[in-house]
Amino acid sequence: MPEANFDGLVGPTHSYAGLSYGNVASASNQGAASSPRKAALQGLAKMEAVAALGLVQGVLPPHERPHLPTLRARGYEGSDAEVLAKVAKEDPVLLARVSSASAMWTANAATVMPAADTHDRRTHLVVANLREMFHRAIEPPVTERALRAIFRDESRFAVHAALAAEPSARADYGDEGAANHTRLTASAASGGETAGVHFFVYGTAPDAARVPKKFPARQTLAASERVAQLGLLDRARCVFAQQNADAIDAGVFHNDVIAVGNGNMLLCHERAFEDRFATLASLRNVVGESLVIAEVRADEVTLEDAVKSYLFNSQLLTLPDGSMALVAPCECEENPRVKAAIDRVIADPANPLKRAIFMDVRESMRNGGGPACLRLRVPMTDADLGAMNRAALVDAAKLAELRAWVVRHYRESLLPADLADPALLRESRDALDELTRILQLGDIYDFQR
Ligand code: SUG
């Protein structure tokens, strides 16, 4: 069975607040009007397109936003409406932070290590701590509850809490989840039956010769190593490599903005890794000679074009017939150099990639989130699939139900000033309360407890 993709449903407070330093799109769209409804519908259309390829598609819920418990923990008192009014006046950036719908980018929810690769033969999911950005560092507790509600059977799944985020000389754990992790196999098969190699890409380490000068390196080597250890992986089947520091400074804040791998194929930019030759050689060594590395040269696609088009944030998927498809943002089709690079890779018979599908996820893209950011991959076996909470999977009926739910609850348009509107808080809670019933998640939100 091929891997399953769990996409994040965009939340009702989706907005452009310029919260992510080092994320070029987020910074450049700060203050723009957003459309939560359009964003959520674009996400559902992508899920529908991937499901139509014959793949298993699931969904992860948005988080409760604005997150009042975070504001109360920081000393804001009174009714919910009073708290919102006070924080809007005193600290609008804090209000934007606790209102971000950033949990939609589920590539940052966790790192997934399937049963085929772990010593106890369970699938391990380590929730990402996302400690580098305040608005994302409040995600882990609810992400953990959602994952536990979906991957309930402890004889098959082990959900781990996020790594404790305090930096110390011994263990500096900055963890961004699957966005800095790729699982490769010796064939196109990427599902739970096939043994995999785990490729962890970090931005910084204590002995790194070069680190980014301008923007933060979010993933640390210590965190990647700890995740591999918690997942009970065989160290001989893990490769750790440093991300290119110049790429981070060009806006590549996660590795999945510059490289994507699936099965026996790695599609990457030539400036993805700090030590390009050693990194690719160790991957070839561990995965084996069947590994296909499709590199895109800087004279074909500049780092700037890679960041603007999000070419490498495409989903590289193995289809039921064993060939691969690339689900790319439509921005890639509109950039002639990027489109030519995709065509070149598809035309090369050595590559398993046979087709590209272009999707409009512009609402998410404006915050630096492409198709691959929006999904968490879970390689499963048929038995795993039978053991999970299947209400979190989507088929035509569930997609129709979710579309109707979005149209019922989501606003057409939102401005940063609207985040203080107590009606928005009520609308969001009503929507999420209903969603937990649709997805049979139980009471995962603070307002439900
Ligand atoms: O963490 N953007 C997200 C985008 C995450 C993309 N994920 C992956 N590459 N896997 C981030 O920077 C922007 C929110 C704002 O500015 O309003 C934001 O959080």
CSV table of C-alpha atoms and ligand atoms in Angstrom, one decimal:
chain,number,residue,atom,x,y,z
A,1,MET,CA,0.0,0.0,0.0
A,2,PRO,CA,1.4,3.4,-0.9
A,3,GLU,CA,1.9,6.0,1.9
A,4,ALA,CA,-1.1,8.0,3.1
A,5,ASN,CA,-1.1,11.8,3.1
A,6,PHE,CA,-2.7,13.7,5.9
A,7,ASP,CA,-3.4,17.3,4.9
A,8,GLY,CA,-4.0,20.1,7.4
A,9,LEU,CA,-7.4,21.7,7.1
A,10,VAL,CA,-6.9,25.4,7.0
A,11,GLY,CA,-8.4,27.1,10.0
A,12,PRO,CA,-11.0,29.9,10.1
A,13,THR,CA,-8.5,32.5,11.2
A,14,HIS,CA,-6.1,32.1,8.2
A,15,SER,CA,-4.4,35.4,7.9
A,16,TYR,CA,-1.2,37.2,6.7
A,17,ALA,CA,0.6,38.5,9.7
A,18,GLY,CA,4.3,38.4,8.6
A,19,LEU,CA,5.1,36.2,11.6
A,20,SER,CA,7.9,34.0,10.2
A,21,TYR,CA,11.3,35.7,9.9
A,22,GLY,CA,13.2,34.0,7.1
A,23,ASN,CA,10.1,33.0,5.3
A,24,VAL,CA,10.0,35.4,2.3
A,25,ALA,CA,6.4,34.9,1.3
A,26,SER,CA,5.1,35.4,4.9
A,27,ALA,CA,7.1,38.6,5.3
A,28,SER,CA,6.1,40.1,1.9
A,29,ASN,CA,2.3,39.5,2.4
A,30,GLN,CA,2.1,40.9,5.9
A,31,GLY,CA,-1.2,42.8,6.5
A,32,ALA,CA,-2.9,41.7,3.2
A,33,ALA,CA,-6.5,40.5,3.3
A,34,SER,CA,-6.8,36.7,3.4
A,35,SER,CA,-9.7,34.5,2.5
A,36,PRO,CA,-10.0,31.7,5.1
A,37,ARG,CA,-12.9,30.1,3.1
A,38,LYS,CA,-11.0,30.1,-0.2
A,39,ALA,CA,-7.8,28.8,1.6
A,40,ALA,CA,-9.7,25.9,3.1
A,41,LEU,CA,-11.5,25.1,-0.2
A,42,GLN,CA,-8.2,25.2,-2.1
A,43,GLY,CA,-6.8,22.7,0.5
A,44,LEU,CA,-9.8,20.4,0.0
A,45,ALA,CA,-9.4,20.5,-3.8
A,46,LYS,CA,-5.8,19.4,-3.4
A,47,MET,CA,-6.9,16.5,-1.1
A,48,GLU,CA,-9.5,15.5,-3.7
A,49,ALA,CA,-6.9,15.6,-6.5
A,50,VAL,CA,-4.5,13.4,-4.6
A,51,ALA,CA,-7.3,11.0,-3.6
A,52,ALA,CA,-8.4,10.8,-7.3
A,53,LEU,CA,-4.9,9.4,-8.1
A,54,GLY,CA,-5.9,6.4,-6.1
A,55,LEU,CA,-4.0,7.3,-2.9
A,56,VAL,CA,-5.1,7.2,0.7
A,57,GLN,CA,-5.8,10.8,1.8
A,58,GLY,CA,-6.5,11.9,5.4
A,59,VAL,CA,-7.0,15.1,7.2
A,60,LEU,CA,-5.7,16.8,10.4
A,61,PRO,CA,-7.8,19.4,12.1
A,62,PRO,CA,-7.1,23.1,12.6
A,63,HIS,CA,-6.2,24.4,16.0
A,64,GLU,CA,-8.3,26.6,18.3
A,65,ARG,CA,-7.5,30.2,17.4
A,66,PRO,CA,-7.2,32.9,18.7
A,67,HIS,CA,-5.7,30.7,21.5
A,68,LEU,CA,-7.1,32.4,24.7
A,69,PRO,CA,-5.2,30.0,27.1
A,70,THR,CA,-1.9,31.4,25.8
A,71,LEU,CA,-3.1,35.0,26.4
A,72,ARG,CA,-4.4,34.1,29.9
A,73,ALA,CA,-1.1,32.4,30.8
A,74,ARG,CA,0.6,35.7,29.9
A,75,GLY,CA,-1.6,37.6,32.4
A,76,TYR,CA,-4.5,38.8,30.3
A,77,GLU,CA,-7.7,38.7,32.4
A,78,GLY,CA,-11.5,39.1,32.0
A,79,SER,CA,-14.0,37.7,29.6
A,80,ASP,CA,-12.8,36.4,26.3
A,81,ALA,CA,-14.1,39.6,24.6
A,82,GLU,CA,-12.2,41.7,27.2
A,83,VAL,CA,-9.0,39.8,26.7
A,84,LEU,CA,-9.2,40.1,22.9
A,85,ALA,CA,-9.9,43.9,23.2
A,86,LYS,CA,-7.0,44.4,25.6
A,87,VAL,CA,-4.4,42.4,23.6
A,88,ALA,CA,-5.5,44.0,20.3
A,89,LYS,CA,-4.8,47.4,21.8
A,90,GLU,CA,-1.6,46.6,23.8
A,91,ASP,CA,0.1,44.0,21.6
A,92,PRO,CA,-1.4,43.3,18.2
A,93,VAL,CA,1.5,41.2,17.2
A,94,LEU,CA,0.8,38.8,20.1
A,95,LEU,CA,-2.8,38.7,19.0
A,96,ALA,CA,-1.7,37.8,15.4
A,97,ARG,CA,0.6,35.1,16.8
A,98,VAL,CA,-2.1,33.4,18.9
A,99,SER,CA,-4.5,33.6,15.9
A,100,SER,CA,-2.3,32.1,13.2
A,101,ALA,CA,-3.8,29.1,11.4
A,102,SER,CA,-0.2,27.8,10.9
A,103,ALA,CA,-1.2,24.3,12.1
A,104,MET,CA,-2.4,23.8,8.5
A,105,TRP,CA,1.2,23.0,7.5
A,106,THR,CA,1.2,19.5,8.8
A,107,ALA,CA,4.6,18.7,7.3
A,108,ASN,CA,5.6,20.5,10.6
A,109,ALA,CA,3.3,18.4,12.8
A,110,ALA,CA,5.6,15.5,13.4
A,111,THR,CA,8.3,13.2,12.1
A,112,VAL,CA,6.9,9.8,11.1
A,113,MET,CA,8.9,6.6,11.2
A,114,PRO,CA,6.9,3.6,10.0
A,115,ALA,CA,6.8,0.2,11.5
A,116,ALA,CA,8.9,-1.4,8.8
A,117,ASP,CA,11.9,0.7,10.0
A,118,THR,CA,11.6,0.6,13.8
A,119,HIS,CA,12.9,-1.8,16.3
A,120,ASP,CA,9.6,-2.4,18.0
A,121,ARG,CA,7.7,-2.7,14.7
A,122,ARG,CA,5.4,0.2,15.6
A,123,THR,CA,4.9,3.4,13.7
A,124,HIS,CA,6.5,6.3,15.7
A,125,LEU,CA,5.3,9.8,15.4
A,126,VAL,CA,7.4,12.4,17.2
A,127,VAL,CA,5.5,15.7,17.5
A,128,ALA,CA,7.6,18.7,16.3
A,129,ASN,CA,8.3,21.4,19.0
A,130,LEU,CA,8.5,24.2,16.4
A,131,ARG,CA,10.3,26.3,19.1
A,132,GLU,CA,11.8,28.8,16.7
A,133,MET,CA,8.6,30.7,16.0
A,134,PHE,CA,6.3,31.7,18.9
A,135,HIS,CA,3.1,31.3,16.8
A,136,ARG,CA,4.1,27.8,15.9
A,137,ALA,CA,5.6,26.8,19.3
A,138,ILE,CA,2.0,26.7,20.7
A,139,GLU,CA,0.9,24.0,18.3
A,140,PRO,CA,2.4,20.8,19.8
A,141,PRO,CA,-0.1,20.0,22.6
A,142,VAL,CA,-3.1,20.0,20.3
A,143,THR,CA,-1.2,18.3,17.5
A,144,GLU,CA,-0.3,15.5,19.9
A,145,ARG,CA,-4.0,15.1,21.0
A,146,ALA,CA,-5.1,15.1,17.3
A,147,LEU,CA,-2.5,12.4,16.4
A,148,ARG,CA,-3.4,10.3,19.4
A,149,ALA,CA,-7.1,10.6,18.4
A,150,ILE,CA,-6.3,9.3,14.9
A,151,PHE,CA,-3.5,6.8,15.6
A,152,ARG,CA,-5.1,5.4,18.7
A,153,ASP,CA,-4.0,1.8,18.7
A,154,GLU,CA,-0.9,1.7,20.8
A,155,SER,CA,0.1,-1.8,19.7
A,156,ARG,CA,0.7,-0.3,16.3
A,157,PHE,CA,1.3,3.5,16.8
A,158,ALA,CA,3.5,5.4,19.3
A,159,VAL,CA,2.8,9.1,19.4
A,160,HIS,CA,5.7,11.0,21.3
A,161,ALA,CA,5.3,14.4,22.8
A,162,ALA,CA,7.4,17.2,21.3
A,163,LEU,CA,11.1,17.4,22.5
A,164,ALA,CA,11.5,19.7,25.4
A,165,ALA,CA,12.5,22.9,23.7
A,166,GLU,CA,14.9,24.6,26.2
A,167,PRO,CA,18.3,25.1,24.5
A,168,SER,CA,21.2,23.8,26.5
A,169,ALA,CA,24.7,23.0,25.6
A,170,ARG,CA,23.9,19.3,25.9
A,171,ALA,CA,20.7,19.2,23.9
A,172,ASP,CA,19.7,22.1,21.7
A,173,TYR,CA,16.4,20.8,20.4
A,174,GLY,CA,14.8,22.8,17.5
A,175,ASP,CA,12.6,20.4,15.7
A,176,GLU,CA,10.4,21.2,12.6
A,177,GLY,CA,9.2,17.7,11.9
A,178,ALA,CA,8.8,16.1,8.5
A,179,ALA,CA,9.7,19.3,6.7
A,180,ASN,CA,13.4,18.4,7.5
A,181,HIS,CA,13.0,14.6,7.1
A,182,THR,CA,12.7,12.4,4.0
A,183,ARG,CA,12.2,8.7,3.8
A,184,LEU,CA,13.7,7.0,0.8
A,185,THR,CA,13.4,3.3,-0.3
A,186,ALA,CA,15.2,1.2,-2.8
A,187,SER,CA,12.2,1.2,-5.2
A,188,ALA,CA,9.3,3.4,-6.1
A,189,ALA,CA,7.3,1.7,-3.3
A,190,SER,CA,6.9,4.2,-0.5
A,191,GLY,CA,4.4,2.4,1.6
A,192,GLY,CA,4.5,0.8,5.0
A,193,GLU,CA,5.6,-2.7,3.7
A,194,THR,CA,8.9,-1.4,2.3
A,195,ALA,CA,12.0,-0.8,4.4
A,196,GLY,CA,13.2,2.8,4.3
A,197,VAL,CA,16.2,5.0,4.8
A,198,HIS,CA,15.7,8.1,6.9
A,199,PHE,CA,17.3,11.3,5.7
A,200,PHE,CA,17.4,14.1,8.3
A,201,VAL,CA,18.5,17.5,7.2
A,202,TYR,CA,19.4,20.1,9.9
A,203,GLY,CA,20.2,23.8,9.7
A,204,THR,CA,22.7,24.0,12.4
A,205,ALA,CA,24.9,22.0,14.7
A,206,PRO,CA,27.6,23.0,17.3
A,207,ASP,CA,30.5,22.0,15.0
A,208,ALA,CA,29.0,23.3,11.8
A,209,ALA,CA,31.7,25.1,9.8
A,210,ARG,CA,29.2,27.5,8.3
A,211,VAL,CA,25.7,28.6,9.5
A,212,PRO,CA,23.2,31.1,8.0
A,213,LYS,CA,24.1,34.7,8.6
A,214,LYS,CA,20.8,36.3,8.1
A,215,PHE,CA,17.9,34.0,8.9
A,216,PRO,CA,17.4,31.4,11.6
A,217,ALA,CA,18.3,27.8,11.1
A,218,ARG,CA,15.2,26.2,12.7
A,219,GLN,CA,16.2,22.5,12.8
A,220,THR,CA,19.2,21.4,15.0
A,221,LEU,CA,21.2,18.3,14.6
A,222,ALA,CA,20.6,17.4,18.2
A,223,ALA,CA,16.9,17.3,17.6
A,224,SER,CA,17.2,15.2,14.4
A,225,GLU,CA,19.3,12.7,16.3
A,226,ARG,CA,16.9,12.6,19.2
A,227,VAL,CA,13.9,12.0,16.9
A,228,ALA,CA,15.7,9.1,15.2
A,229,GLN,CA,16.5,7.7,18.6
A,230,LEU,CA,12.9,8.0,19.8
A,231,GLY,CA,11.7,6.4,16.6
A,232,LEU,CA,13.9,3.3,17.4
A,233,LEU,CA,15.5,3.6,13.9
A,234,ASP,CA,18.6,1.6,12.9
A,235,ARG,CA,21.4,4.2,12.9
A,236,ALA,CA,23.0,2.5,9.9
A,237,ARG,CA,19.8,3.3,7.9
A,238,CYS,CA,19.9,7.1,8.8
A,239,VAL,CA,21.7,9.9,7.0
A,240,PHE,CA,22.2,13.2,8.7
A,241,ALA,CA,23.2,16.2,6.5
A,242,GLN,CA,23.4,19.9,6.9
A,243,GLN,CA,21.2,22.2,4.9
A,244,ASN,CA,23.1,24.8,2.7
A,245,ALA,CA,23.5,27.9,4.8
A,246,ASP,CA,23.2,30.2,1.8
A,247,ALA,CA,19.9,28.6,0.9
A,248,ILE,CA,18.5,29.3,4.3
A,249,ASP,CA,19.6,32.9,3.9
A,250,ALA,CA,17.8,33.0,0.5
A,251,GLY,CA,14.5,32.0,2.2
A,252,VAL,CA,14.8,28.2,2.4
A,253,PHE,CA,13.6,28.0,6.0
A,254,HIS,CA,12.9,24.3,5.8
A,255,ASN,CA,14.6,21.6,3.7
A,256,ASP,CA,11.3,20.8,2.0
A,257,VAL,CA,11.6,24.1,0.2
A,258,ILE,CA,14.7,22.9,-1.7
A,259,ALA,CA,14.4,19.1,-1.9
A,260,VAL,CA,11.7,16.4,-2.0
A,261,GLY,CA,12.2,12.7,-2.0
A,262,ASN,CA,9.9,9.7,-2.3
A,263,GLY,CA,10.6,6.0,-2.9
A,264,ASN,CA,13.9,5.8,-4.8
A,265,MET,CA,13.8,9.3,-6.1
A,266,LEU,CA,15.3,12.5,-4.7
A,267,LEU,CA,14.5,15.8,-6.5
A,268,CYS,CA,16.7,18.5,-5.2
A,269,HIS,CA,18.4,21.8,-6.1
A,270,GLU,CA,22.2,21.7,-6.4
A,271,ARG,CA,22.5,24.2,-3.6
A,272,ALA,CA,20.3,22.2,-1.2
A,273,PHE,CA,23.0,20.8,1.0
A,274,GLU,CA,26.1,22.2,2.7
A,275,ASP,CA,28.3,19.3,1.5
A,276,ARG,CA,26.6,18.4,-1.7
A,277,PHE,CA,28.9,15.5,-2.8
A,278,ALA,CA,29.2,13.8,0.6
A,279,THR,CA,25.5,14.1,1.2
A,280,LEU,CA,24.5,12.6,-2.1
A,281,ALA,CA,27.2,9.9,-1.9
A,282,SER,CA,26.1,8.8,1.6
A,283,LEU,CA,22.5,8.6,0.4
A,284,ARG,CA,23.5,6.5,-2.5
A,285,ASN,CA,25.6,4.3,-0.3
A,286,VAL,CA,22.7,3.6,2.2
A,287,VAL,CA,19.8,3.5,-0.2
A,288,GLY,CA,21.7,1.6,-2.9
A,289,GLU,CA,22.4,2.0,-6.6
A,290,SER,CA,18.7,2.2,-7.5
A,291,LEU,CA,18.4,5.7,-6.0
A,292,VAL,CA,17.7,8.2,-8.7
A,293,ILE,CA,18.9,11.7,-7.9
A,294,ALA,CA,17.4,14.4,-10.1
A,295,GLU,CA,19.4,17.6,-9.4
A,296,VAL,CA,18.3,20.9,-10.7
A,297,ARG,CA,21.2,23.2,-11.4
A,298,ALA,CA,21.4,26.8,-10.2
A,299,ASP,CA,21.7,28.0,-13.8
A,300,GLU,CA,18.4,26.3,-14.6
A,301,VAL,CA,16.5,27.5,-11.6
A,302,THR,CA,18.0,30.1,-9.2
A,303,LEU,CA,17.5,29.8,-5.5
A,304,GLU,CA,15.3,32.8,-5.8
A,305,ASP,CA,13.1,31.1,-8.4
A,306,ALA,CA,13.0,28.0,-6.3
A,307,VAL,CA,11.7,30.0,-3.3
A,308,LYS,CA,9.2,32.0,-5.4
A,309,SER,CA,7.8,29.0,-7.3
A,310,TYR,CA,8.1,26.4,-4.5
A,311,LEU,CA,9.1,23.8,-7.1
A,312,PHE,CA,10.7,21.6,-4.4
A,313,ASN,CA,7.7,21.9,-2.1
A,314,SER,CA,5.8,19.7,-4.6
A,315,GLN,CA,4.4,16.4,-3.5
A,316,LEU,CA,6.3,13.6,-5.1
A,317,LEU,CA,3.9,10.6,-5.1
A,318,THR,CA,4.1,7.0,-6.1
A,319,LEU,CA,0.9,6.1,-7.9
A,320,PRO,CA,-0.8,2.7,-7.8
A,321,ASP,CA,0.9,1.7,-11.1
A,322,GLY,CA,4.3,2.3,-9.6
A,323,SER,CA,5.1,5.5,-11.6
A,324,MET,CA,5.5,8.9,-9.8
A,325,ALA,CA,3.6,12.1,-10.1
A,326,LEU,CA,4.5,15.6,-8.9
A,327,VAL,CA,1.8,17.7,-7.4
A,328,ALA,CA,3.2,21.1,-7.8
A,329,PRO,CA,2.0,24.6,-7.1
A,330,CYS,CA,0.6,26.4,-10.1
A,331,GLU,CA,3.3,29.1,-9.7
A,332,CYS,CA,5.7,26.5,-11.2
A,333,GLU,CA,3.7,26.3,-14.4
A,334,GLU,CA,3.8,30.1,-14.7
A,335,ASN,CA,7.5,30.4,-14.4
A,336,PRO,CA,9.1,29.3,-17.7
A,337,ARG,CA,12.4,28.3,-16.2
A,338,VAL,CA,10.8,26.2,-13.5
A,339,LYS,CA,8.4,24.6,-16.0
A,340,ALA,CA,11.3,23.7,-18.3
A,341,ALA,CA,13.1,22.1,-15.4
A,342,ILE,CA,10.1,20.0,-14.6
A,343,ASP,CA,9.7,19.0,-18.2
A,344,ARG,CA,13.3,18.0,-18.4
A,345,VAL,CA,13.1,15.8,-15.4
A,346,ILE,CA,9.9,14.1,-16.7
A,347,ALA,CA,11.4,13.6,-20.1
A,348,ASP,CA,14.5,11.8,-18.7
A,349,PRO,CA,13.6,8.0,-18.9
A,350,ALA,CA,15.9,7.4,-16.0
A,351,ASN,CA,13.5,9.1,-13.7
A,352,PRO,CA,10.4,7.4,-12.3
A,353,LEU,CA,8.6,10.8,-12.4
A,354,LYS,CA,6.1,10.7,-15.3
A,355,ARG,CA,3.7,13.6,-14.9
A,356,ALA,CA,3.1,16.9,-13.1
A,357,ILE,CA,-0.2,18.1,-11.8
A,358,PHE,CA,-0.4,21.8,-11.0
A,359,MET,CA,-2.6,22.9,-8.1
A,360,ASP,CA,-3.8,26.3,-6.9
A,361,VAL,CA,-3.0,26.6,-3.2
A,362,ARG,CA,-2.2,30.4,-3.4
A,363,GLU,CA,-3.8,31.3,-0.1
A,364,SER,CA,-1.3,29.0,1.6
A,365,MET,CA,1.6,29.9,-0.7
A,366,ARG,CA,1.3,33.6,0.3
A,367,ASN,CA,2.4,32.4,3.8
A,368,GLY,CA,5.2,30.2,2.4
A,369,GLY,CA,3.2,27.0,2.5
A,370,GLY,CA,3.1,24.9,-0.7
A,371,PRO,CA,1.6,21.5,-1.5
A,372,ALA,CA,4.2,19.5,0.5
A,373,CYS,CA,4.0,21.8,3.6
A,374,LEU,CA,0.3,21.1,3.7
A,375,ARG,CA,0.7,17.3,4.2
A,376,LEU,CA,2.1,14.8,6.6
A,377,ARG,CA,3.1,11.5,5.1
A,378,VAL,CA,2.3,8.3,7.0
A,379,PRO,CA,3.6,5.1,5.3
A,380,MET,CA,1.2,2.4,6.4
A,381,THR,CA,0.3,-1.2,5.8
A,382,ASP,CA,-3.2,-2.3,5.1
A,383,ALA,CA,-3.4,-3.6,8.7
A,384,ASP,CA,-2.3,-0.1,10.0
A,385,LEU,CA,-4.9,1.5,7.9
A,386,GLY,CA,-7.5,-0.8,9.4
A,387,ALA,CA,-6.4,0.0,12.9
A,388,MET,CA,-6.5,3.9,12.7
A,389,ASN,CA,-9.5,6.1,13.2
A,390,ARG,CA,-10.9,6.0,9.7
A,391,ALA,CA,-13.1,9.0,10.2
A,392,ALA,CA,-10.0,11.1,9.6
A,393,LEU,CA,-9.7,9.7,6.0
A,394,VAL,CA,-11.5,11.4,3.1
A,395,ASP,CA,-13.6,10.0,0.3
A,396,ALA,CA,-16.0,11.8,-2.0
A,397,ALA,CA,-18.7,11.9,0.7
A,398,LYS,CA,-16.4,13.2,3.5
A,399,LEU,CA,-15.0,15.8,1.1
A,400,ALA,CA,-18.5,17.1,0.3
A,401,GLU,CA,-19.3,17.2,4.0
A,402,LEU,CA,-16.1,19.2,4.8
A,403,ARG,CA,-16.8,21.6,1.9
A,404,ALA,CA,-20.3,22.3,3.3
A,405,TRP,CA,-18.8,22.7,6.7
A,406,VAL,CA,-16.3,25.3,5.4
A,407,VAL,CA,-18.9,27.2,3.5
A,408,ARG,CA,-21.2,27.2,6.7
A,409,HIS,CA,-18.5,28.5,9.1
A,410,TYR,CA,-15.7,30.3,7.3
A,411,ARG,CA,-15.5,34.0,6.4
A,412,GLU,CA,-14.9,35.0,2.8
A,413,SER,CA,-12.4,37.6,3.8
A,414,LEU,CA,-10.3,38.5,6.9
A,415,LEU,CA,-8.1,41.5,7.8
A,416,PRO,CA,-5.7,41.6,10.7
A,417,ALA,CA,-8.0,43.9,12.6
A,418,ASP,CA,-10.8,41.2,12.5
A,419,LEU,CA,-8.8,38.9,14.8
A,420,ALA,CA,-10.0,40.9,17.8
A,421,ASP,CA,-13.6,40.3,16.9
A,422,PRO,CA,-15.2,38.1,19.6
A,423,ALA,CA,-17.6,36.8,17.0
A,424,LEU,CA,-14.7,35.3,15.1
A,425,LEU,CA,-13.6,33.4,18.2
A,426,ARG,CA,-17.2,32.1,18.6
A,427,GLU,CA,-17.5,31.1,14.9
A,428,SER,CA,-14.2,29.3,15.1
A,429,ARG,CA,-15.1,27.3,18.2
A,430,ASP,CA,-18.5,26.4,16.8
A,431,ALA,CA,-16.8,25.2,13.6
A,432,LEU,CA,-14.1,23.2,15.4
A,433,ASP,CA,-16.6,21.7,17.8
A,434,GLU,CA,-18.6,20.3,14.9
A,435,LEU,CA,-15.4,19.2,13.1
A,436,THR,CA,-14.4,17.0,16.1
A,437,ARG,CA,-17.6,15.1,15.6
A,438,ILE,CA,-17.2,14.8,11.8
A,439,LEU,CA,-13.7,13.4,12.3
A,440,GLN,CA,-14.6,11.5,15.5
A,441,LEU,CA,-11.7,13.1,17.4
A,442,GLY,CA,-13.2,13.5,20.8
A,443,ASP,CA,-12.6,16.7,22.8
A,444,ILE,CA,-9.1,17.7,21.7
A,445,TYR,CA,-9.5,21.5,22.1
A,446,ASP,CA,-8.9,23.5,25.3
A,447,PHE,CA,-12.4,25.1,24.9
A,448,GLN,CA,-14.0,21.7,25.0
A,449,ARG,CA,-12.2,20.5,28.1
B,1,SUG,O1,6.5,28.0,9.6
B,1,SUG,N1,4.4,30.1,7.7
B,1,SUG,C1,4.9,28.8,8.0
B,1,SUG,C2,5.1,28.0,6.7
B,1,SUG,C3,5.4,26.6,6.9
B,1,SUG,C4,5.8,25.9,5.7
B,1,SUG,N2,6.1,24.5,6.0
B,1,SUG,C5,7.0,23.8,5.4
B,1,SUG,N3,7.9,24.3,4.6
B,1,SUG,N4,7.0,22.5,5.6
B,1,SUG,C6,6.2,28.9,8.7
B,1,SUG,O2,7.0,29.8,8.4
B,1,SUG,C7,3.5,32.3,8.3
B,1,SUG,C8,2.3,32.9,9.1
B,1,SUG,C9,2.2,34.3,9.0
B,1,SUG,O3,3.1,35.0,8.7
B,1,SUG,O4,1.0,34.8,9.2
B,1,SUG,C10,3.9,30.9,8.7
B,1,SUG,O5,3.8,30.6,9.8
